[in-house]
CSV table of C-alpha atoms in Angstrom, one decimal:
chain,number,residue,atom,x,y,z
G,1,MET,CA,99.8,123.6,106.6
G,2,GLU,CA,101.6,125.9,109.0
G,3,ASN,CA,99.2,128.8,108.2
G,4,TYR,CA,96.2,126.6,108.9
G,5,LEU,CA,97.5,125.4,112.3
G,6,GLU,CA,98.5,128.9,113.2
G,7,ALA,CA,95.0,130.1,112.5
G,8,THR,CA,93.4,127.4,114.6
G,9,LYS,CA,95.6,127.5,117.7
G,10,THR,CA,94.6,129.1,120.9
G,11,ILE,CA,97.4,130.6,122.8
G,12,THR,CA,96.9,130.2,126.6
G,13,GLY,CA,100.2,130.8,128.3
G,14,ALA,CA,102.3,127.7,128.2
G,15,GLN,CA,99.5,125.4,127.4
G,16,THR,CA,99.7,122.9,124.5
G,17,THR,CA,98.4,124.1,121.2
G,18,PRO,CA,97.2,122.2,118.0
G,19,THR,CA,100.5,123.0,116.4
G,20,ASN,CA,102.6,120.8,118.6
G,21,THR,CA,100.0,118.2,119.6
G,22,PHE,CA,99.1,117.0,116.1
G,23,TRP,CA,102.5,115.2,115.7
G,24,GLU,CA,102.0,113.2,119.0
G,25,ASP,CA,100.6,109.7,119.5
G,26,ASN,CA,97.1,110.9,119.9
G,27,GLY,CA,97.5,113.6,117.2
G,28,ALA,CA,96.0,114.1,113.8
G,29,VAL,CA,99.0,112.9,111.8
G,30,LYS,CA,99.0,109.5,113.4
G,31,ALA,CA,95.2,109.3,113.0
G,32,LEU,CA,95.4,110.1,109.3
G,33,TRP,CA,98.1,107.5,108.8
G,34,GLU,CA,96.0,104.9,110.5
G,35,GLU,CA,93.1,105.7,108.3
G,36,LEU,CA,95.2,105.5,105.1
G,37,ALA,CA,97.1,102.4,106.3
G,38,GLU,CA,93.9,100.5,107.1
G,39,GLU,CA,92.6,101.0,103.5
G,40,MET,CA,96.0,100.0,102.0
G,41,LYS,CA,96.2,96.9,104.2
G,42,LYS,CA,92.8,95.8,103.0
G,43,THR,CA,94.0,95.5,99.5
G,44,ASP,CA,97.0,93.4,100.3
G,45,GLY,CA,98.8,95.0,97.4
G,46,LYS,CA,96.0,94.0,94.9
G,47,ALA,CA,93.5,96.2,93.0
G,48,LYS,CA,90.5,96.8,95.1
G,49,ASP,CA,87.7,94.4,94.1
G,50,GLY,CA,89.7,93.5,91.0
G,51,THR,CA,88.7,96.9,89.5
G,52,PRO,CA,91.3,98.2,86.9
G,53,ASN,CA,93.1,101.2,88.3
G,54,GLY,CA,96.0,101.6,85.8
G,55,CYS,CA,98.5,99.5,87.9
G,56,GLU,CA,97.7,96.3,86.0
G,57,ALA,CA,99.5,97.6,82.9
G,58,LEU,CA,102.8,97.4,84.7
G,59,GLN,CA,105.0,94.4,83.8
G,60,ASN,CA,107.0,94.1,87.0
G,61,PRO,CA,105.0,92.3,89.8
G,62,SER,CA,106.6,94.5,92.5
G,63,ASP,CA,105.7,97.7,90.6
G,64,LYS,CA,102.1,96.5,90.5
G,65,THR,CA,102.0,95.8,94.2
G,66,ALA,CA,103.5,99.2,95.1
G,67,CYS,CA,101.1,100.9,92.7
G,68,ASN,CA,98.1,99.2,94.2
G,69,TYR,CA,99.0,100.0,97.8
G,70,LEU,CA,99.5,103.7,97.0
G,71,HIS,CA,96.4,103.8,94.8
G,72,ALA,CA,94.3,102.6,97.7
G,73,GLY,CA,95.9,105.2,100.0
G,74,PHE,CA,95.2,108.0,97.6
G,75,THR,CA,91.6,106.9,97.0
G,76,GLU,CA,91.0,107.1,100.8
G,77,LEU,CA,92.9,110.4,101.1
G,78,TYR,CA,90.6,112.1,98.6
G,79,THR,CA,87.4,110.7,100.1
G,80,THR,CA,85.5,113.2,102.2
G,81,PRO,CA,85.9,112.0,105.8
G,82,THR,CA,82.8,110.7,107.6
G,83,PRO,CA,81.9,112.1,111.0
G,84,ALA,CA,82.8,108.8,112.6
G,85,ALA,CA,86.3,108.8,111.0
G,86,SER,CA,87.0,112.4,112.0
G,87,SER,CA,85.8,111.9,115.6
G,88,SER,CA,88.3,109.1,116.2
G,89,ALA,CA,91.1,111.2,114.7
G,90,THR,CA,92.1,113.1,117.8
G,91,THR,CA,90.5,114.7,120.8
G,92,ALA,CA,93.0,117.6,120.7
G,93,THR,CA,92.1,118.8,117.2
G,94,PRO,CA,88.9,117.2,116.1
G,95,SER,CA,88.4,119.6,113.1
G,96,VAL,CA,91.9,119.5,111.6
G,97,LEU,CA,91.3,116.5,109.4
G,98,ASN,CA,88.0,117.8,108.2
G,99,ASN,CA,89.8,120.6,106.4
G,100,PRO,CA,90.4,119.2,102.9
G,101,SER,CA,93.5,121.3,102.2
G,102,PHE,CA,95.2,120.3,105.4
G,103,ARG,CA,94.1,116.7,105.1
G,104,GLN,CA,95.4,116.3,101.6
G,105,THR,CA,98.7,118.1,102.2
G,106,MET,CA,99.4,116.0,105.3
G,107,GLY,CA,98.3,112.8,103.5
G,108,CYS,CA,100.7,113.6,100.6
G,109,PHE,CA,103.6,113.8,103.1
G,110,LEU,CA,102.5,110.4,104.6
G,111,LEU,CA,102.3,108.7,101.2
G,112,HIS,CA,105.6,110.2,100.2
G,113,ALA,CA,107.2,108.7,103.3
G,114,TYR,CA,105.4,105.3,102.6
G,115,ALA,CA,106.7,105.2,99.0
G,116,LYS,CA,110.2,105.9,100.2
G,117,HIS,CA,110.0,103.1,102.7
G,118,MET,CA,108.8,100.8,99.8
G,119,LYS,CA,111.9,101.7,97.8
G,120,GLU,CA,114.2,101.1,100.6
G,121,LYS,CA,112.8,97.7,101.4
G,122,ALA,CA,112.1,96.5,97.9
G,123,THR,CA,114.6,94.1,96.2
G,124,CYS,CA,113.2,95.2,92.8
G,125,LEU,CA,113.1,98.7,91.3
G,126,ILE,CA,109.6,100.0,91.9
G,127,ASP,CA,109.9,103.5,90.6
G,128,ASP,CA,107.4,102.9,87.8
G,129,GLY,CA,104.8,101.7,90.2
G,130,ILE,CA,105.2,104.6,92.5
G,131,LYS,CA,105.1,107.1,89.6
G,132,GLN,CA,102.0,105.5,88.1
G,133,ALA,CA,100.1,105.8,91.4
G,134,PHE,CA,101.2,109.5,92.0
G,135,ASP,CA,100.4,110.4,88.4
G,136,THR,CA,96.9,108.9,88.4
G,137,ALA,CA,95.3,108.5,91.8
G,138,GLY,CA,97.6,111.2,93.3
G,139,GLN,CA,95.8,113.8,91.2
G,140,GLY,CA,92.6,113.6,93.2
G,141,LYS,CA,89.1,113.6,91.8
G,142,SER,CA,88.5,115.6,88.7
G,143,GLY,CA,86.6,118.9,89.3
G,144,ASN,CA,86.7,118.5,93.0
G,145,GLY,CA,89.3,121.1,93.7
G,146,ASP,CA,91.6,118.5,95.3
G,147,ILE,CA,95.3,119.3,95.8
G,148,PRO,CA,97.4,117.1,93.6
G,149,CYS,CA,100.2,115.1,95.3
G,150,LYS,CA,103.3,114.9,93.1
G,151,TRP,CA,106.1,112.5,93.5
G,152,GLU,CA,108.8,115.0,94.4
G,153,GLN,CA,111.1,113.2,96.7
G,154,GLU,CA,113.8,115.9,97.0
G,155,LYS,CA,111.3,118.6,97.9
G,156,TYR,CA,109.7,116.3,100.4
G,157,ASP,CA,113.1,115.5,102.1
G,158,SER,CA,114.1,119.1,102.4
G,159,CYS,CA,110.7,120.5,103.7
G,160,ASN,CA,111.2,122.3,107.1
G,161,ILE,CA,108.3,123.6,109.2
G,162,ASN,CA,107.7,125.1,112.6
G,163,ILE,CA,107.0,122.1,114.8
G,164,ASN,CA,105.1,123.9,117.5
G,165,GLY,CA,104.6,127.4,116.2
G,166,VAL,CA,107.5,128.9,118.2
G,167,ALA,CA,110.0,130.9,116.2
G,168,GLY,CA,113.4,129.2,115.9
G,169,GLN,CA,112.0,125.7,116.7
G,170,GLY,CA,111.6,124.4,113.1
G,171,GLY,CA,112.1,120.8,112.1
G,172,SER,CA,111.8,118.5,109.2
G,173,ALA,CA,108.3,117.3,108.3
G,174,LYS,CA,110.1,114.2,106.8
G,175,ASP,CA,111.5,113.3,110.2
G,176,LYS,CA,108.2,113.7,112.0
G,177,VAL,CA,106.3,111.7,109.4
G,178,ASP,CA,109.0,109.0,109.2
G,179,ALA,CA,108.7,108.5,113.0
G,180,VAL,CA,104.9,107.9,112.6
G,181,LEU,CA,105.5,105.2,110.0
G,182,LYS,CA,108.4,103.5,111.8
G,183,ALA,CA,106.2,103.2,114.8
G,184,ASP,CA,103.8,101.1,112.7
G,185,LYS,CA,106.3,98.3,112.1
G,186,ASP,CA,103.7,95.6,111.5
G,187,ASN,CA,102.1,97.4,108.6
G,188,ILE,CA,105.4,98.4,107.1
G,189,ASP,CA,106.8,94.8,107.3
G,190,LYS,CA,103.7,93.3,105.8
G,191,MET,CA,103.9,95.8,102.9
G,192,ALA,CA,107.6,95.0,102.3
G,193,LYS,CA,106.8,91.3,102.3
G,194,GLN,CA,104.1,91.7,99.7
G,195,ILE,CA,106.3,94.1,97.6
G,196,ASN,CA,109.0,91.4,97.5
G,197,THR,CA,106.7,88.5,96.7
G,198,VAL,CA,107.6,87.4,93.2
G,199,THR,CA,106.3,83.9,92.4
G,200,ASP,CA,107.9,83.4,89.0
G,201,LEU,CA,111.7,82.7,88.9
G,202,CYS,CA,112.2,84.6,85.7
G,203,ASP,CA,110.5,87.7,87.1
G,204,GLN,CA,112.7,87.4,90.2
G,205,VAL,CA,115.9,87.2,88.1
G,206,LYS,CA,114.9,90.1,86.0
G,207,CYS,CA,113.9,92.1,89.0
G,208,VAL,CA,117.1,91.7,91.1
G,209,THR,CA,119.4,91.9,88.1
G,210,THR,CA,117.9,95.3,87.0
G,211,ARG,CA,118.2,96.6,90.6
G,212,TRP,CA,121.8,95.4,91.0
G,213,MET,CA,122.9,96.8,87.6
G,214,LYS,CA,121.5,100.3,88.6
G,215,ASP,CA,122.9,100.2,92.1
G,216,LYS,CA,125.4,103.0,91.5
G,217,ALA,CA,125.9,103.7,95.2
G,218,ASN,CA,127.8,100.5,95.6
G,219,ASN,CA,129.7,100.6,92.3
G,220,GLY,CA,131.5,103.9,92.4
G,221,GLY,CA,128.6,105.9,91.0
G,222,ASN,CA,128.4,103.8,87.8
G,223,ASP,CA,125.8,101.5,86.3
G,224,ARG,CA,126.9,97.9,85.8
G,225,THR,CA,127.1,96.1,82.4
G,226,TRP,CA,125.9,92.7,81.2
G,227,ASN,CA,129.5,91.4,81.5
G,228,ASP,CA,129.5,92.4,85.1
G,229,VAL,CA,126.3,90.4,85.6
G,230,TRP,CA,127.6,87.2,84.2
G,231,ASP,CA,131.0,87.6,85.8
G,232,GLN,CA,129.2,87.8,89.1
G,233,VAL,CA,127.1,84.7,88.3
G,234,LYS,CA,130.3,82.9,87.6
G,235,GLU,CA,131.5,83.8,91.1
G,236,GLN,CA,128.3,82.3,92.5
G,237,ILE,CA,129.3,78.9,91.1
G,238,LYS,CA,132.4,79.0,93.1
G,239,GLU,CA,130.5,80.1,96.2
G,240,LEU,CA,127.9,77.4,95.7
G,241,ALA,CA,130.6,74.8,95.3
G,242,ALA,CA,132.2,75.9,98.6
G,243,GLY,CA,128.9,75.5,100.3
G,244,THR,CA,128.3,71.9,99.3
G,245,THR,CA,131.4,70.2,100.8
G,246,GLU,CA,130.9,67.2,103.0
G,247,ASP,CA,130.9,69.2,106.3
G,248,LYS,CA,128.3,71.6,104.8
G,249,LYS,CA,126.1,68.6,103.9
G,250,SER,CA,126.3,67.3,107.4
G,251,ALA,CA,124.7,70.6,108.6
G,252,VAL,CA,121.5,69.8,106.7
G,253,SER,CA,121.5,66.0,107.4
G,254,SER,CA,118.1,66.3,109.2
G,255,ILE,CA,116.5,67.5,106.0
G,256,CYS,CA,117.3,64.2,104.4
G,257,SER,CA,117.2,62.0,107.5
G,258,LYS,CA,114.2,59.9,106.2
G,259,LEU,CA,116.3,58.8,103.2
G,260,SER,CA,118.5,56.1,104.8
G,261,LYS,CA,120.8,55.4,101.9
G,262,ASP,CA,122.1,56.7,98.5
G,263,SER,CA,119.7,54.4,96.7
G,264,ASP,CA,116.9,56.4,98.3
G,265,GLY,CA,118.1,59.6,96.8
G,266,LYS,CA,120.0,60.7,100.0
G,267,GLU,CA,123.1,62.0,98.2
G,268,ALA,CA,121.2,64.2,95.8
G,269,CYS,CA,119.0,65.4,98.7
G,270,LEU,CA,122.1,66.4,100.8
G,271,LEU,CA,123.7,68.2,97.8
G,272,ILE,CA,120.6,70.3,97.0
G,273,ALA,CA,119.8,71.0,100.7
G,274,ALA,CA,123.4,72.2,101.3
G,275,GLY,CA,123.1,74.4,98.2
G,276,LEU,CA,119.9,75.9,99.5
G,277,LYS,CA,121.4,76.5,103.0
G,278,ASN,CA,124.3,78.2,101.2
G,279,LEU,CA,122.2,80.7,99.4
G,280,TYR,CA,120.0,81.4,102.5
G,281,ASP,CA,123.2,82.1,104.6
G,282,ILE,CA,124.0,85.2,102.5
G,283,LYS,CA,123.6,88.2,104.8
G,284,ASP,CA,122.4,91.6,103.8
G,285,ASP,CA,124.7,93.9,105.7
G,286,GLN,CA,127.9,92.2,106.8
G,287,ASN,CA,131.3,91.8,105.2
G,288,GLY,CA,130.5,94.5,102.7
G,289,VAL,CA,127.5,92.7,101.2
G,290,ASP,CA,124.5,95.0,100.9
G,291,ALA,CA,120.8,94.0,100.6
G,292,VAL,CA,120.7,94.6,96.8
G,293,LYS,CA,123.8,92.5,96.2
G,294,ALA,CA,122.6,89.8,98.6
G,295,SER,CA,119.3,89.4,96.8
G,296,PHE,CA,121.1,89.2,93.5
G,297,GLN,CA,123.4,86.5,94.8
G,298,ARG,CA,120.7,84.4,96.4
G,299,THR,CA,118.6,84.5,93.2
G,300,MET,CA,121.5,83.5,90.9
G,301,ARG,CA,122.5,80.7,93.2
G,302,CYS,CA,118.9,79.5,93.1
G,303,VAL,CA,119.1,79.4,89.3
G,304,LEU,CA,122.4,77.6,89.3
G,305,LEU,CA,121.2,75.1,91.9
G,306,ASN,CA,118.3,74.3,89.6
G,307,ALA,CA,120.7,73.8,86.7
G,308,ILE,CA,122.7,71.3,88.8
G,309,ALA,CA,119.5,69.5,89.6
G,310,ASP,CA,118.8,69.3,85.9
G,311,LYS,CA,122.1,67.7,85.4
G,312,LEU,CA,121.4,65.1,88.0
G,313,GLN,CA,118.1,64.3,86.4
G,314,ASP,CA,119.4,64.2,82.9
G,315,ASP,CA,118.7,61.0,81.0
G,316,LYS,CA,122.4,60.7,80.3
G,317,PHE,CA,123.2,60.7,83.9
G,318,PRO,CA,124.2,57.1,84.8
G,319,CYS,CA,122.2,55.4,87.5
G,320,LYS,CA,119.9,58.3,88.1
G,321,ASP,CA,116.9,55.9,88.5
G,322,GLU,CA,118.8,53.5,90.8
G,323,LYS,CA,120.0,56.4,92.9
G,324,LYS,CA,116.5,58.0,92.8
G,325,THR,CA,118.1,61.4,92.2
G,326,LYS,CA,114.7,62.9,91.3
G,327,GLU,CA,113.2,61.9,94.6
G,328,GLY,CA,116.2,63.3,96.5
G,329,ILE,CA,116.0,66.6,94.7
G,330,GLU,CA,112.3,66.9,95.3
G,331,LYS,CA,112.8,66.1,99.0
G,332,ALA,CA,115.3,68.9,99.4
G,333,PHE,CA,113.4,71.5,97.5
G,334,GLY,CA,110.3,70.5,99.3
G,335,GLN,CA,112.0,71.6,102.5
G,336,SER,CA,113.2,74.9,101.1
G,337,ALA,CA,111.1,77.0,103.5
G,338,THR,CA,112.4,75.1,106.5
G,339,ILE,CA,116.0,75.6,105.3
G,340,MET,CA,115.3,79.3,104.7
G,341,GLY,CA,114.2,79.7,108.3
G,342,GLN,CA,117.6,78.3,109.4
G,343,GLY,CA,119.7,80.4,107.0
G,344,GLU,CA,121.9,83.0,108.6
G,345,GLY,CA,120.8,85.7,106.2
G,346,CYS,CA,117.1,84.8,106.1
G,347,ARG,CA,116.0,83.8,109.5
G,348,ASN,CA,113.9,86.2,111.7
G,349,GLY,CA,111.7,87.1,108.7
G,350,ASN,CA,114.1,89.0,106.4
G,351,VAL,CA,111.7,90.4,103.9
G,352,THR,CA,114.3,90.5,101.1
G,353,CYS,CA,114.6,86.7,101.1
G,354,PHE,CA,112.5,84.5,98.7
G,355,LYS,CA,111.9,80.8,98.7
G,356,CYS,CA,114.0,79.0,96.1
G,357,GLU,CA,111.8,76.4,94.4
G,358,ARG,CA,112.5,73.7,91.9
G,359,MET,CA,112.3,74.9,88.3
G,360,THR,CA,114.0,73.4,85.3
G,361,LEU,CA,116.1,75.7,83.2
G,362,GLU,CA,114.0,74.6,80.2
G,363,LYS,CA,111.2,76.8,81.8
G,364,LEU,CA,113.6,79.7,81.6
G,365,LYS,CA,114.3,79.3,77.9
G,366,ASP,CA,112.2,82.4,77.1
G,367,CYS,CA,113.6,84.4,80.0
G,368,ASN,CA,115.4,87.3,78.4
G,369,LEU,CA,116.9,89.8,80.8
G,370,ASP,CA,117.2,92.4,78.0
G,371,SER,CA,113.6,91.9,76.8
G,372,PRO,CA,112.5,92.6,74.1
G,373,GLY,CA,116.1,91.7,73.2
G,374,THR,CA,117.3,88.1,73.2
G,375,THR,CA,121.0,88.4,73.8
G,376,GLN,CA,120.8,88.0,77.6
G,377,ASN,CA,118.8,84.7,77.7
G,378,VAL,CA,119.1,83.1,81.2
G,379,LYS,CA,119.1,79.5,80.1
G,380,GLU,CA,121.6,80.0,77.3
G,381,LYS,CA,124.0,82.0,79.5
G,382,VAL,CA,123.8,79.6,82.4
G,383,ASP,CA,124.3,76.6,80.1
G,384,ASP,CA,127.4,78.2,78.6
G,385,LEU,CA,128.8,78.9,82.1
G,386,LEU,CA,128.3,75.3,83.2
G,387,LYS,CA,129.8,73.9,80.0
G,388,ASN,CA,133.0,75.8,80.7
G,389,GLY,CA,135.6,73.5,82.2
G,390,GLU,CA,136.9,75.9,84.7
G,391,CYS,CA,133.4,76.6,86.1
G,392,TRP,CA,132.6,72.9,86.3
G,393,LEU,CA,136.0,72.3,88.0
G,394,CYS,CA,135.1,74.4,91.0
G,395,TRP,CA,131.8,72.5,91.4
G,396,ASN,CA,133.4,69.1,90.7
G,397,GLN,CA,136.0,69.5,93.4
G,398,HIS,CA,133.3,69.3,96.1
G,399,THR,CA,130.6,67.0,94.7
G,400,ASN,CA,131.4,63.4,94.5
G,401,ILE,CA,127.9,62.7,93.2
G,402,LEU,CA,128.9,64.5,90.0
G,403,THR,CA,132.4,63.3,89.5
G,404,GLN,CA,131.6,59.6,90.3
G,405,HIS,CA,129.1,59.5,87.4
G,406,ASN,CA,131.1,61.5,84.8
G,407,VAL,CA,128.5,64.3,84.6
G,408,LEU,CA,131.4,66.7,84.0
G,409,THR,CA,131.9,65.3,80.5
G,410,GLN,CA,128.3,64.8,79.8
G,411,PRO,CA,127.0,66.1,77.0
G,412,GLN,CA,129.1,68.8,75.4
G,413,HIS,CA,127.8,70.9,72.5
G,414,ASN,CA,130.5,69.6,70.2
G,415,GLN,CA,133.5,67.3,70.2
G,416,HIS,CA,135.9,70.2,70.3
G,417,ASN,CA,134.4,71.5,73.5
G,418,ASN,CA,134.4,68.0,74.9
G,419,ASN,CA,138.1,67.6,74.3
G,420,ASN,CA,138.8,71.0,75.8
G,421,THR,CA,136.8,70.3,79.0
G,422,THR,CA,138.5,66.9,79.4
G,423,ASN,CA,141.9,68.4,78.9
G,424,ILE,CA,141.3,71.1,81.6
G,425,LEU,CA,140.0,68.6,84.1
G,426,THR,CA,142.7,66.1,83.4
G,427,GLN,CA,145.3,68.8,84.1
G,428,HIS,CA,143.8,69.1,87.6
G,429,ASN,CA,143.7,65.4,88.1
G,430,ILE,CA,140.0,65.4,88.6
G,431,LEU,CA,138.9,62.8,86.1
G,432,THR,CA,141.8,60.5,86.7
G,433,GLN,CA,141.3,60.6,90.4
G,434,HIS,CA,137.9,59.1,90.0
G,435,ASN,CA,139.0,56.6,87.3
G,436,ILE,CA,136.8,58.2,84.7
G,437,LEU,CA,139.5,58.4,82.0
G,438,THR,CA,140.9,54.9,82.8
């Protein structure tokens, strides 16, 4: 790249040369990025015209989206530029982008930077999607003499060049290219939102769990275990309970304002709405909570909140029809997007947040986090946690709707567990306080 610019520059005293102008706002680098970004934006993270491109074989939705974006970028990069495209590139160096070697080398830098931005903003691991795009579309057209673009992040990060052709004034190509992408905030934010759009709750749980388990940077350089996962989920029960006290419910009263009394489902609505507000209040970067951990916590609290909703709608829940718990639950979940917009961690368009929607745990019965294994089944693990007396206790202390109707002793998997749970709760004067045992 340096050699080409050196050969094309014209030295005229202190006048500007192609070597230092091609990084500027009207330079070739920005023009090439705009060309690639426009093609990627058109796909919206989907295969162009639905044509198979190799990305469809990926299982993780975020991997597919990342792969499709990059695939579209590479396809455009290896297309011979039209005169119209090259003429709009830059007035300073109209022929730079017409040189295939230069164009493809610079484009490789740009797509490297783009992929790195994807990884930083994704709540899921998208390494497979990035690799798939670089290994296929990044090889250029067969027999065309194209320069392959390999996914070599370390080499990309450490590449230093002469910024303006003057000895001693080198710089990082990475920094220059990053500046071009960061200036295009709208495109980057749209990409991040699409990358993080996962519509299936099981996929979302798999996605954030895998990322959190491999987040060595925030775990002393070590991967986490399945025990770590479920211990952390247990902690989310306590946090969710603390977020549904009476004062917390009052903060979401407007969500349920059209339900005038308990018999309209108001109490159930307030409980679920407060739970939703609690998970949307989790911040990415304050009090030691990072974006990866925050996404994991939000997702698991969403699963737990749906498990609680299941309990309230269970046929063995007394007065569920009279209290219209189903209607109250649906009302709260129906306002989930509104509540998300009010959440301290999700307002202002935080792209790592997702909308928690109503889904019964029954629909997660085939959701195995260790697939193709079956030992880390979401429904079974969450059911076990919520059957545990101590976990129910922390929830019970703050939710009268549960304690008043004896949900805590409904149904246990066997008599032995029922007695154990009752003993635990009796020791803490929970059941007796609500006249359940008397």
